[in-house]
Structure formats: structure tokens, C-alpha cells
CSV table of C-alpha atoms and ligand atoms in Angstrom, one decimal:
chain,number,residue,atom,x,y,z
L,1,MET,CA,-17.5,28.5,-11.4
L,2,LYS,CA,-15.7,26.7,-14.6
L,3,GLY,CA,-12.9,25.7,-16.3
L,4,THR,CA,-10.1,23.1,-15.8
L,5,VAL,CA,-9.4,21.1,-12.8
L,6,PHE,CA,-6.0,20.1,-12.9
L,7,ALA,CA,-4.3,17.8,-10.1
L,8,VAL,CA,-1.3,16.4,-8.6
L,9,ALA,CA,-0.2,13.5,-7.5
L,10,LEU,CA,2.2,12.3,-5.1
L,11,ASN,CA,2.4,15.5,-3.7
L,12,HIS,CA,2.0,14.0,0.0
L,13,ARG,CA,5.2,13.5,2.2
L,14,SER,CA,3.4,10.0,2.7
L,15,GLN,CA,3.0,9.3,-1.3
L,16,LEU,CA,6.6,9.6,-1.7
L,17,ASP,CA,7.7,7.8,1.6
L,18,ALA,CA,5.8,4.6,0.0
L,19,TRP,CA,7.2,4.8,-3.4
L,20,ARG,CA,10.4,6.5,-2.5
L,21,ASP,CA,12.7,2.8,-3.4
L,22,ALA,CA,10.2,1.8,-6.4
L,23,PHE,CA,11.5,5.4,-8.0
L,24,HIS,CA,14.4,4.1,-8.8
L,25,GLN,CA,13.3,1.1,-10.5
L,26,PRO,CA,12.4,0.5,-14.2
L,27,PRO,CA,9.4,2.2,-15.3
L,28,TYR,CA,10.3,5.3,-13.4
L,29,ASN,CA,14.2,5.0,-12.6
L,30,THR,CA,14.5,8.2,-11.1
L,31,PRO,CA,12.4,10.3,-8.8
L,32,PRO,CA,9.8,12.6,-10.2
L,33,LYS,CA,12.2,16.7,-10.9
L,34,THR,CA,8.6,18.6,-11.3
L,35,ALA,CA,5.1,18.1,-9.9
L,36,VAL,CA,3.3,14.9,-11.4
L,37,TRP,CA,-0.2,16.8,-13.1
L,38,PHE,CA,-3.2,15.4,-14.4
L,39,ILE,CA,-6.3,16.6,-15.7
L,40,LYS,CA,-9.8,15.9,-14.1
L,41,PRO,CA,-12.4,16.5,-17.0
L,42,ARG,CA,-15.4,17.7,-16.7
L,43,ASN,CA,-17.3,13.6,-17.3
L,44,THR,CA,-16.0,13.7,-13.7
L,45,LEU,CA,-17.1,16.9,-12.1
L,46,ILE,CA,-20.4,16.9,-9.4
L,47,ARG,CA,-21.4,19.5,-6.7
L,48,SER,CA,-21.7,18.8,-3.4
L,49,GLY,CA,-25.4,16.8,-2.9
L,50,GLU,CA,-24.4,14.9,-6.0
L,51,ALA,CA,-23.8,10.9,-6.1
L,52,ILE,CA,-20.8,9.2,-6.8
L,53,PRO,CA,-21.4,6.6,-9.2
L,54,HIS,CA,-19.3,3.3,-7.8
L,55,PRO,CA,-18.7,1.6,-10.7
L,56,GLU,CA,-19.6,-2.6,-10.1
L,57,GLY,CA,-16.8,-4.5,-8.9
L,58,GLU,CA,-14.4,-1.9,-8.6
L,59,GLN,CA,-12.4,-0.8,-5.6
L,60,VAL,CA,-13.8,3.3,-5.2
L,61,LEU,CA,-11.1,5.1,-3.0
L,62,SER,CA,-11.6,8.4,-1.0
L,63,GLY,CA,-9.2,11.2,-1.7
L,64,ALA,CA,-10.5,14.6,0.6
L,65,THR,CA,-8.4,17.4,-0.6
L,66,VAL,CA,-8.7,21.3,-1.4
L,67,ALA,CA,-8.8,22.9,-4.4
L,68,LEU,CA,-7.3,25.9,-4.9
L,69,ILE,CA,-9.3,28.2,-7.3
L,70,VAL,CA,-8.2,30.9,-10.4
L,71,GLY,CA,-9.4,34.3,-10.1
L,72,LYS,CA,-7.4,36.1,-12.3
L,73,THR,CA,-5.8,35.4,-15.3
L,74,ALA,CA,-1.9,33.9,-14.5
L,75,SER,CA,1.1,32.7,-16.5
L,76,LYS,CA,4.6,32.8,-15.4
L,77,ILE,CA,3.5,33.7,-12.0
L,78,SER,CA,6.1,33.3,-9.0
L,79,PRO,CA,4.7,31.6,-5.8
L,80,GLN,CA,5.1,35.3,-4.1
L,81,GLU,CA,3.0,36.5,-6.3
L,82,ALA,CA,0.8,33.0,-6.4
L,83,ALA,CA,-1.9,34.8,-3.8
L,84,ASP,CA,-2.8,37.6,-6.1
L,85,TYR,CA,-4.0,35.0,-8.6
L,86,ILE,CA,-6.3,33.0,-5.9
L,87,ALA,CA,-10.1,33.8,-5.6
L,88,GLY,CA,-10.7,31.4,-2.9
L,89,TYR,CA,-10.3,27.7,-2.0
L,90,ALA,CA,-12.9,24.8,-2.4
L,91,LEU,CA,-13.0,21.2,0.0
L,92,ALA,CA,-12.8,18.8,-3.4
L,93,ASN,CA,-12.4,14.9,-3.6
L,94,GLU,CA,-10.1,13.5,-5.8
L,95,VAL,CA,-12.1,10.0,-5.9
L,96,SER,CA,-10.2,7.3,-7.8
L,97,LEU,CA,-9.9,3.5,-8.2
L,98,PRO,CA,-6.1,2.0,-6.9
L,99,GLU,CA,-2.7,3.1,-8.7
L,100,GLU,CA,-0.2,0.2,-9.1
L,101,SER,CA,1.4,2.4,-11.3
L,102,PHE,CA,2.2,6.4,-11.4
L,103,TYR,CA,3.6,5.5,-15.4
L,104,ARG,CA,0.8,5.8,-17.9
L,105,PRO,CA,-2.1,8.3,-17.0
L,106,ALA,CA,-4.0,7.6,-15.1
L,107,ILE,CA,-7.4,7.9,-17.0
L,108,LYS,CA,-8.8,4.8,-16.1
L,109,ALA,CA,-9.0,5.5,-12.1
L,110,LYS,CA,-9.4,8.9,-12.3
L,111,CYS,CA,-11.3,10.1,-14.7
L,112,ARG,CA,-14.4,8.1,-14.2
L,113,ASP,CA,-18.0,9.6,-14.1
L,114,GLY,CA,-18.3,11.8,-10.7
L,115,PHE,CA,-15.1,11.2,-9.4
L,116,CYS,CA,-14.8,14.7,-8.7
L,117,PRO,CA,-16.9,16.2,-6.0
L,118,VAL,CA,-16.0,19.4,-5.6
L,119,GLY,CA,-17.8,21.7,-2.8
L,120,ASP,CA,-18.2,25.7,-2.8
L,121,ARG,CA,-15.4,28.5,-2.8
L,122,ALA,CA,-14.9,30.9,0.4
L,123,THR,CA,-11.4,32.3,1.6
L,124,VAL,CA,-8.9,30.6,3.6
L,125,ASP,CA,-6.4,32.4,6.5
L,126,ASN,CA,-3.8,30.0,6.2
L,127,ILE,CA,-4.2,27.2,3.7
L,128,ASP,CA,-0.7,25.2,4.3
L,129,ASN,CA,-1.6,24.5,7.6
L,130,LEU,CA,-5.0,23.5,7.3
L,131,THR,CA,-6.6,20.0,8.6
L,132,ILE,CA,-9.1,18.2,6.0
L,133,VAL,CA,-11.2,15.3,7.8
L,134,THR,CA,-13.1,12.8,5.9
L,135,GLU,CA,-16.1,10.8,7.7
L,136,ILE,CA,-18.0,8.3,6.3
L,137,ASN,CA,-21.7,7.8,7.7
L,138,GLY,CA,-21.0,10.3,10.4
L,139,ARG,CA,-17.8,8.3,11.5
L,140,GLU,CA,-14.2,10.3,11.3
L,141,VAL,CA,-12.1,7.9,9.0
L,142,ASP,CA,-9.3,10.3,7.8
L,143,ARG,CA,-7.5,13.8,8.9
L,144,TRP,CA,-4.2,15.1,7.1
L,145,ASN,CA,-3.1,18.7,7.1
L,146,THR,CA,-1.7,20.7,4.2
L,147,ALA,CA,1.7,21.2,5.9
L,148,ASP,CA,2.5,17.6,4.4
L,149,LEU,CA,1.9,18.7,1.3
L,150,GLN,CA,5.5,18.6,-0.7
L,151,ARG,CA,4.7,21.7,-3.2
L,152,ASN,CA,1.9,24.1,-1.4
L,153,ALA,CA,-0.4,26.1,-3.0
L,154,ALA,CA,1.5,28.8,-4.0
L,155,THR,CA,3.9,26.8,-5.2
L,156,LEU,CA,1.7,24.7,-7.5
L,157,LEU,CA,0.5,27.6,-9.0
L,158,SER,CA,3.7,29.0,-10.0
L,159,GLU,CA,5.0,25.8,-11.6
L,160,LEU,CA,1.8,25.0,-13.7
L,161,SER,CA,1.6,28.3,-15.2
L,162,ALA,CA,5.0,28.0,-16.3
L,163,PHE,CA,3.6,25.9,-18.9
L,164,ALA,CA,-0.2,26.6,-19.1
L,165,THR,CA,-2.0,29.7,-18.8
L,166,LEU,CA,-4.7,29.6,-16.0
L,167,ASN,CA,-7.9,31.3,-16.3
L,168,PRO,CA,-10.4,32.9,-13.7
L,169,GLY,CA,-12.4,29.7,-13.0
L,170,ASP,CA,-9.8,26.9,-13.4
L,171,ALA,CA,-9.2,24.8,-10.1
L,172,ILE,CA,-6.1,22.6,-9.0
L,173,LEU,CA,-6.3,19.4,-6.2
L,174,LEU,CA,-3.1,20.1,-4.2
L,175,GLY,CA,-3.4,16.1,-4.0
L,176,THR,CA,-3.3,13.4,-1.2
L,177,PRO,CA,-2.0,11.0,1.0
L,178,GLN,CA,-0.7,7.8,0.2
L,179,THR,CA,-3.5,6.3,2.3
L,180,ARG,CA,-7.0,6.4,1.1
L,181,VAL,CA,-10.5,5.7,2.9
L,182,THR,CA,-12.8,2.7,0.5
L,183,LEU,CA,-16.2,3.9,-0.3
L,184,HIS,CA,-19.6,1.5,-0.6
L,185,PRO,CA,-22.8,2.3,-2.5
L,186,GLY,CA,-24.9,3.6,0.1
L,187,ASP,CA,-21.7,5.4,1.9
L,188,ARG,CA,-22.0,9.3,2.9
L,189,VAL,CA,-19.0,10.9,2.6
L,190,ARG,CA,-18.4,14.4,4.3
L,191,VAL,CA,-15.5,15.9,3.8
L,192,LEU,CA,-14.6,19.4,6.2
L,193,ALA,CA,-12.2,22.0,7.2
L,194,ASP,CA,-12.2,24.9,9.7
L,195,GLY,CA,-13.2,27.9,7.1
L,196,LEU,CA,-14.9,25.9,4.2
L,197,PRO,CA,-18.5,24.8,3.1
L,198,THR,CA,-18.6,21.2,3.8
L,199,LEU,CA,-18.4,19.2,1.0
L,200,GLU,CA,-20.8,15.9,1.2
L,201,ASN,CA,-22.4,13.6,-1.1
L,202,SER,CA,-23.9,10.0,-1.4
L,203,VAL,CA,-22.6,7.0,-2.9
L,204,ILE,CA,-24.2,5.3,-5.4
L,205,ASN,CA,-23.7,1.8,-7.8
L,206,ALA,CA,-23.4,3.5,-11.0
L,207,ARG,CA,-25.5,0.5,-12.5
L,208,GLU,CA,-28.6,3.3,-10.2
L,209,LEU,CA,-27.9,6.6,-12.4
L,210,PRO,CA,-30.4,7.7,-14.2
L,211,ALA,CA,-30.1,7.3,-18.0
L,212,GLN,CA,-30.3,11.0,-18.6
L,213,GLN,CA,-27.9,12.2,-15.7
L,214,THR,CA,-25.0,13.9,-17.4
L,215,PHE,CA,-21.2,14.8,-15.8
L,216,ALA,CA,-20.7,18.6,-16.9
L,217,TRP,CA,-18.8,21.0,-15.5
L,218,PRO,CA,-22.0,24.0,-15.0
L,219,LEU,CA,-20.8,26.6,-17.2
L,220,SER,CA,-17.8,24.2,-19.1
L,221,THR,CA,-16.7,26.4,-22.5
L,222,SER,CA,-15.2,23.4,-24.2
L,223,GLY,CA,-15.0,19.9,-24.8
L,224,THR,CA,-12.4,17.4,-23.9
L,225,LEU,CA,-9.7,16.6,-26.0
L,226,PHE,CA,-9.0,12.8,-25.1
L,227,ALA,CA,-5.3,11.9,-27.2
L,228,LEU,CA,-3.7,8.6,-28.2
L,229,GLY,CA,-0.5,8.3,-27.7
L,230,LEU,CA,1.8,5.1,-29.8
L,231,ASN,CA,-2.0,4.5,-31.6
L,232,TYR,CA,0.5,3.5,-34.9
L,233,ALA,CA,3.2,0.9,-34.6
L,234,ASP,CA,5.5,2.7,-36.7
L,235,HIS,CA,5.7,5.3,-33.9
L,236,ALA,CA,5.8,3.0,-31.5
L,237,SER,CA,8.5,1.5,-33.2
L,238,GLU,CA,10.7,4.5,-33.8
L,239,LEU,CA,9.9,6.3,-30.0
L,240,ASP,CA,11.6,2.7,-29.1
L,241,PHE,CA,8.3,1.2,-28.4
L,242,THR,CA,6.4,-2.0,-28.2
L,243,PRO,CA,2.8,-1.1,-29.7
L,244,PRO,CA,0.1,-1.0,-26.5
L,245,THR,CA,-2.6,-4.0,-26.1
L,246,GLU,CA,-4.4,-1.0,-24.7
L,247,PRO,CA,-5.3,2.3,-25.3
L,248,LEU,CA,-2.7,4.6,-23.8
L,249,VAL,CA,-5.3,7.8,-23.4
L,250,PHE,CA,-3.8,11.1,-22.4
L,251,ILE,CA,-5.6,14.7,-21.9
L,252,LYS,CA,-4.9,17.7,-23.4
L,253,ALA,CA,-6.0,20.9,-21.9
L,254,PRO,CA,-8.3,23.8,-23.7
L,255,ASN,CA,-5.1,26.6,-23.1
L,256,THR,CA,-3.5,24.3,-25.5
L,257,PHE,CA,-5.6,25.1,-28.4
L,258,LYS,CA,-4.8,27.3,-31.6
L,259,GLU,CA,-6.5,28.4,-34.3
L,260,HIS,CA,-5.4,27.4,-38.1
L,261,ASN,CA,-3.2,29.9,-39.5
L,262,GLN,CA,-1.4,31.2,-36.0
L,263,THR,CA,1.8,30.6,-34.3
L,264,SER,CA,3.2,28.2,-31.7
L,265,VAL,CA,6.4,28.8,-29.3
L,266,ARG,CA,9.2,27.0,-29.1
L,267,PRO,CA,9.9,27.2,-25.5
L,268,ASP,CA,14.3,28.4,-25.5
L,269,ASN,CA,16.5,25.9,-24.9
L,270,VAL,CA,14.9,22.1,-25.8
L,271,GLU,CA,16.3,19.6,-28.6
L,272,TYR,CA,13.0,18.2,-29.1
L,273,MET,CA,10.0,20.2,-30.5
L,274,HIS,CA,7.9,17.2,-32.4
L,275,TYR,CA,4.6,17.8,-34.5
L,276,GLU,CA,2.4,15.2,-34.9
L,277,ALA,CA,-0.1,15.0,-37.8
L,278,GLU,CA,-4.0,13.4,-36.5
L,279,LEU,CA,-7.2,12.6,-37.5
L,280,VAL,CA,-9.4,13.9,-34.2
L,281,VAL,CA,-12.7,12.3,-34.1
L,282,VAL,CA,-15.8,15.1,-33.1
L,283,ILE,CA,-18.4,12.9,-30.8
L,284,GLY,CA,-21.7,14.3,-31.5
L,285,LYS,CA,-23.8,12.4,-28.8
L,286,THR,CA,-24.1,11.7,-25.3
L,287,ALA,CA,-22.2,7.8,-25.0
L,288,ARG,CA,-22.1,5.5,-22.2
L,289,HIS,CA,-21.8,2.3,-22.3
L,290,VAL,CA,-21.8,2.3,-26.1
L,291,ALA,CA,-21.0,-1.1,-28.1
L,292,GLU,CA,-18.3,-0.8,-30.7
L,293,ALA,CA,-20.6,-2.1,-33.1
L,294,GLY,CA,-23.1,1.3,-33.2
L,295,ALA,CA,-19.8,3.7,-32.0
L,296,MET,CA,-19.9,5.4,-35.0
L,297,ASP,CA,-23.2,6.4,-34.3
L,298,TYR,CA,-22.2,8.6,-31.6
L,299,VAL,CA,-19.3,10.5,-34.0
L,300,ALA,CA,-20.5,13.8,-35.4
L,301,GLY,CA,-18.0,15.0,-37.9
L,302,TYR,CA,-13.6,15.0,-37.9
L,303,THR,CA,-11.6,17.1,-37.6
L,304,VAL,CA,-7.1,18.2,-37.5
L,305,CYS,CA,-5.4,18.7,-35.0
L,306,ASN,CA,-0.7,19.0,-34.8
L,307,ASP,CA,-0.1,17.5,-31.2
L,308,TYR,CA,2.7,18.7,-30.7
L,309,ALA,CA,5.1,17.7,-27.9
L,310,ILE,CA,8.4,19.1,-26.6
L,311,ARG,CA,10.1,15.3,-25.9
L,312,ASP,CA,13.1,17.2,-23.6
L,313,TYR,CA,10.3,17.7,-21.0
L,314,LEU,CA,9.6,13.8,-20.6
L,315,GLU,CA,9.6,12.0,-17.6
L,316,ASN,CA,8.4,8.3,-16.4
L,317,TYR,CA,5.4,9.9,-14.5
L,318,TYR,CA,2.3,9.7,-16.3
L,319,ARG,CA,4.1,10.1,-19.3
L,320,PRO,CA,3.5,12.0,-21.6
L,321,ASN,CA,3.7,14.4,-19.0
L,322,LEU,CA,1.5,17.9,-18.9
L,323,ARG,CA,5.1,19.7,-19.3
L,324,VAL,CA,5.4,17.9,-22.6
L,325,LYS,CA,1.8,17.8,-24.2
L,326,SER,CA,-0.2,20.7,-22.8
L,327,ARG,CA,1.5,23.0,-22.6
L,328,ASP,CA,0.0,27.1,-23.9
L,329,GLY,CA,-0.8,26.9,-28.0
L,330,LEU,CA,0.5,23.3,-28.6
L,331,THR,CA,-2.4,22.0,-30.3
L,332,PRO,CA,-3.0,23.7,-33.7
L,333,ILE,CA,-7.0,22.2,-34.2
L,334,GLY,CA,-9.0,22.7,-37.5
L,335,PRO,CA,-9.8,24.2,-39.4
L,336,GLN,CA,-13.1,23.1,-39.4
L,337,ILE,CA,-14.9,20.0,-38.4
L,338,VAL,CA,-15.8,17.9,-41.2
L,339,ASP,CA,-18.9,16.4,-41.2
L,340,LYS,CA,-19.1,12.9,-40.9
L,341,SER,CA,-21.3,12.0,-43.9
L,342,ALA,CA,-18.4,13.5,-45.6
L,343,ILE,CA,-15.9,10.9,-45.0
L,344,ALA,CA,-16.3,7.8,-47.0
L,345,ASP,CA,-14.1,5.6,-45.2
L,346,PRO,CA,-12.1,7.2,-41.8
L,347,HIS,CA,-10.0,4.3,-41.6
L,348,ASN,CA,-8.8,4.8,-44.5
L,349,LEU,CA,-6.9,8.6,-44.6
L,350,THR,CA,-3.9,9.9,-45.7
L,351,LEU,CA,-2.2,12.0,-42.9
L,352,ARG,CA,0.7,14.0,-44.3
L,353,THR,CA,3.0,17.1,-42.6
L,354,TRP,CA,5.2,19.2,-44.7
L,355,ILE,CA,7.4,21.3,-42.8
L,356,ASN,CA,8.7,24.8,-45.3
L,357,GLY,CA,7.0,22.7,-48.2
L,358,GLU,CA,9.1,20.0,-47.6
L,359,LEU,CA,7.0,16.0,-47.3
L,360,ARG,CA,8.3,15.2,-43.5
L,361,GLN,CA,5.7,12.1,-42.8
L,362,GLN,CA,3.2,10.7,-44.0
L,363,GLY,CA,0.7,7.6,-43.0
L,364,SER,CA,-2.6,6.6,-42.8
L,365,THR,CA,-5.2,6.1,-41.1
L,366,ALA,CA,-5.9,2.2,-42.3
L,367,ASP,CA,-2.7,1.4,-39.7
L,368,LEU,CA,-4.9,2.9,-36.3
L,369,ILE,CA,-3.8,0.2,-33.9
L,370,PHE,CA,-7.2,0.9,-32.0
L,371,SER,CA,-9.8,1.8,-34.6
L,372,ILE,CA,-11.9,5.0,-33.9
L,373,PRO,CA,-15.2,2.8,-33.0
L,374,PHE,CA,-13.0,0.5,-30.1
L,375,LEU,CA,-11.9,4.0,-28.7
L,376,ILE,CA,-15.3,4.8,-28.1
L,377,ALA,CA,-16.9,1.8,-26.8
L,378,TYR,CA,-13.4,1.7,-24.4
L,379,LEU,CA,-13.5,5.3,-23.4
L,380,SER,CA,-17.6,5.2,-23.0
L,381,GLU,CA,-17.3,2.4,-20.8
L,382,PHE,CA,-16.2,4.0,-17.9
L,383,MET,CA,-16.4,7.6,-18.9
L,384,THR,CA,-19.4,9.2,-20.4
L,385,LEU,CA,-18.3,11.3,-23.6
L,386,GLN,CA,-19.9,14.0,-24.6
L,387,PRO,CA,-21.5,16.5,-27.5
L,388,GLY,CA,-18.2,18.3,-28.1
L,389,ASP,CA,-15.7,15.7,-26.7
L,390,MET,CA,-12.6,14.7,-29.4
L,391,ILE,CA,-10.5,12.3,-29.8
L,392,ALA,CA,-6.7,13.0,-31.4
L,393,THR,CA,-6.2,9.6,-32.5
L,394,GLY,CA,-2.4,9.3,-32.8
L,395,THR,CA,0.2,10.3,-34.9
L,396,PRO,CA,1.8,7.7,-37.0
L,397,LYS,CA,5.8,7.7,-37.8
L,398,GLY,CA,7.9,10.8,-39.4
L,399,LEU,CA,8.8,12.5,-36.4
L,400,ALA,CA,11.1,15.7,-36.9
L,401,ASP,CA,12.5,18.5,-35.0
L,402,VAL,CA,11.4,22.3,-36.1
L,403,ARG,CA,12.6,25.4,-35.2
L,404,PRO,CA,11.2,29.2,-35.5
L,405,GLY,CA,10.6,30.6,-38.5
L,406,ASP,CA,9.2,27.2,-40.0
L,407,GLU,CA,6.0,26.1,-41.5
L,408,VAL,CA,4.6,23.2,-40.1
L,409,VAL,CA,1.5,22.0,-42.4
L,410,VAL,CA,-0.3,19.2,-41.1
L,411,GLU,CA,-3.4,17.7,-43.4
L,412,VAL,CA,-5.5,14.6,-43.0
L,413,GLU,CA,-7.4,13.5,-46.8
L,414,GLY,CA,-10.7,15.1,-47.3
L,415,VAL,CA,-10.8,16.4,-43.2
L,416,GLY,CA,-8.5,19.9,-44.0
L,417,ARG,CA,-5.2,21.5,-44.1
L,418,LEU,CA,-4.3,23.2,-41.0
L,419,VAL,CA,-1.0,25.7,-41.0
L,420,ASN,CA,1.2,26.5,-37.9
L,421,ARG,CA,4.2,28.7,-37.6
L,422,ILE,CA,6.8,28.0,-35.3
L,423,VAL,CA,7.8,31.6,-33.2
L,424,SER,CA,10.8,31.7,-30.4
L,425,GLU,CA,9.9,32.7,-26.8
L,426,GLU,CA,11.1,35.5,-27.5
L,427,ALA,CA,9.5,36.5,-31.1
L,428,ASN,CA,6.2,35.5,-28.5
L,429,SER,CA,6.9,38.0,-25.7
F,1,LIG,O1,5.3,8.4,-23.7
F,1,LIG,C1,5.3,9.3,-25.2
F,1,LIG,O2,6.3,8.9,-25.2
F,1,LIG,C2,4.4,9.1,-26.1
F,1,LIG,C3,3.1,9.5,-26.2
F,1,LIG,C4,2.6,9.8,-27.1
F,1,LIG,C5,2.6,10.2,-28.2
F,1,LIG,C6,1.4,10.8,-29.1
F,1,LIG,O3,1.0,11.5,-28.8
F,1,LIG,C7,1.3,9.8,-30.5
F,1,LIG,O4,1.7,9.0,-30.7
F,1,LIG,O5,0.6,10.4,-30.9
F,2,MG,MG1,-0.2,12.5,-30.3
């Protein structure tokens, strides 16, 4: 099994009930209109029998659920067609720290090493009425039924495939109830459901992890692309935000990647398709608990990306949400990785974007709010960065809409010049 693990928050009725009043207050203002997606990156994935690391001083919550495993490439499918695209289901545990907000991506709560155990796959007769039981140290502590999900498995597959092509081995975690069970070092947590292989994991103190243990999806084909939001003060203010005091990090899945000289699709009937020129840092060796002072040793090189956003789809849930940023083909990246030794000072590079030859965006990595070593230290404090992982460092001021027919060139001085063309949905079909 391999692939990207997508997950959905606020999909159990008990969660919607608990948050109902808050949804009408800032920062949310309205209840979510679409599924609230997030990604469990490869460092979170472990198998049955492996240990869940418990970060010292944190409250760790078990979130027993089911993973839908995709069997066939799925793009824009209806709920009625979904069964044909599903290879089976597996028990999973969407382990998390407590969440006090659904406004920003919950990366620090949900993307810690080993926070996504997934069991073996099987087929299930009726996934929409499945009871999932959690036992800790042999005692039942939780039980819930998939009939209480807001969106069922087929609907989730359909809604995600509307903007992200799913490939065999990709998975969707169906959601968890509001109430979760606390895990402690030394616990054994078992997740059970009729017809699915039991998922069993011990919980160990994260300090006791063997140094060489990595948290890699066994057959992963691609590193994780972490992206920074609002990492340039001038860009934050053009979007009417004050600059963040802590990095705002979201994840872009591999379905978004496009090579140099390819096309990206502008969805019909949208007003805002914005380019974003960004310097991307490529990690060269495993980084866990790295100090800022030594963090540049973990960089292999640099590349360029265009972190397109469809801002019409912004909702104040895990903002920027996957519908805005993780659409098929909306991250042109490349054209090459430039070795670290070729860049004298990555914090003094000019970024530029041209539309049809006209210069529309210009900034400098000198203005990054959170520097490259700070970001590596920040992320590696709560997750293991692995060779091939990437950090898109954010974009400066200068956004504008792009239209079918436009040629968009983003450049980072000394690193590369990345060309992309915008096409309409019709031209792409
Ligand atoms: O939530 C928002 O509107 C802003 C999030 C990300 C912007 C981004 O990708 C960047 O600053 O770069
Ligand atoms: Mg960006």
C-alpha cells in the first residue's frame, strides 16, 4: 500500500453539534460548506504492531476510524460510481493532540511522527453501518458507528475527486467523533471492527524511539511538500492579515505537482486564480529535533514552485483549505534542484513573476519572516523531515489573477525559471 492519506475533520455529527455555535463566531463566521480536508504526511504513517510515539508533556488522543483505500484512478466521480474505485478498507487511528481551533491547518496537532497507524486492507459489506471499537489495555473505552458520519465514504471519495485525482493506494480517513480517548506511554491500543483486521499499537515515550527509526510510508514515491502561508509581511498585508507570529504551514499533495513547461487548469466560473512565486528548500537528510544553528546542514538544495491558489474556494476551516491549494496540477515545480553549494545566500535572492512577459511580482527572500533554518528547526521539533521533503517558503506581495492563454513565469534568482501556461477546463478535457 502506498500513496497520500487524506483525512476529513468535522465529519461526525457529534463534532458538528459540539462546534455548532462556534461556527457562527469569528474566525469561522459560517459553518463549513464543504468537507474539511487535511493530509496525514508520510512521517505519520505506521503499521499495526509499530509504536505510537508520545511527545513528552502533550496530551495524545486516539481517533479510531476507517481508511478507504483507493483501487483505481479516480477523478470527478459521482457517489454512485464510488464503489468501482474502492479497493477496500482498513482500520486506522487518526492520532492527534487536542485541537482548540479549526481555523488553521492542524499540522502541529495531527502530523507528528507515527500519528497515523493504518491496518491491513479487507473488503466490508456495509461500510455505512460499521461499529468501530477502541480498547486500551484490553478494556473497551470507545465505540461509534459510521452511520453517524455527515458524509459517507462514497460521498467523501466523490467530493475529493472533484478537485484531486486519487490514485491506487491513496487513502481517505472517514472522520472521528468529538470525544476521544487519551493515550499514555505504556498503553496498548486496539481498534476493532467486524470484517477488518484488528489494528494494534503500543504507545511509547517519544524519547525512547530508536534514533534510526524513520516514519516512512513503505512505498512512498514522493516527499512531502510543506508550504508556508503569509511568510512575507507585504503579502500578508495585501491579503489583510497581520504577519503571523508562528509559521502557518500547510501541505500540498503530489496530485498538485506539474513539471516545467506544462499547463495548469483554471476552473470555470472563478474570479481569483493567483500565482505565487516561491523558493523551495529540498531536505537532504533525516532531520529530527534539529537546532536552528545547524539546520542548514540538512538542506540538499533549492528549487522553484508556483503555489497557485483559487481564492474563491477559501473557507475559514484549516485555511488555506485543500480545495484552494491542493487541486490537480496547481503546483508547477522545478525545473531542477540546484545544489546548496551553488547558492551563496538563500536569504538574498530575488523572486519574480512575469505574465505574458510583463513583470507582475517582485520580492526578495531577505524579507522572509521565518528563515530557512528557523523553519527546519520548527518543523523538525514535532515531526521528522526526510530526504526529499520540501519546504515552499511563501510568496511576496504582487498577486494578480491569471486567465486561460496566459504564460506564467516564476523565477528565483540563481535557482531557476519555471514556465507554466493556463488553460480552461474545456481545453483540458
Ligand atoms: O489563508 C490564507 O488566505 C493565506 C494562506 C496562504 C498563502 C500562501 O500560500 C503564501 O503566503 O505563500
Ligand atoms: Mg504560497
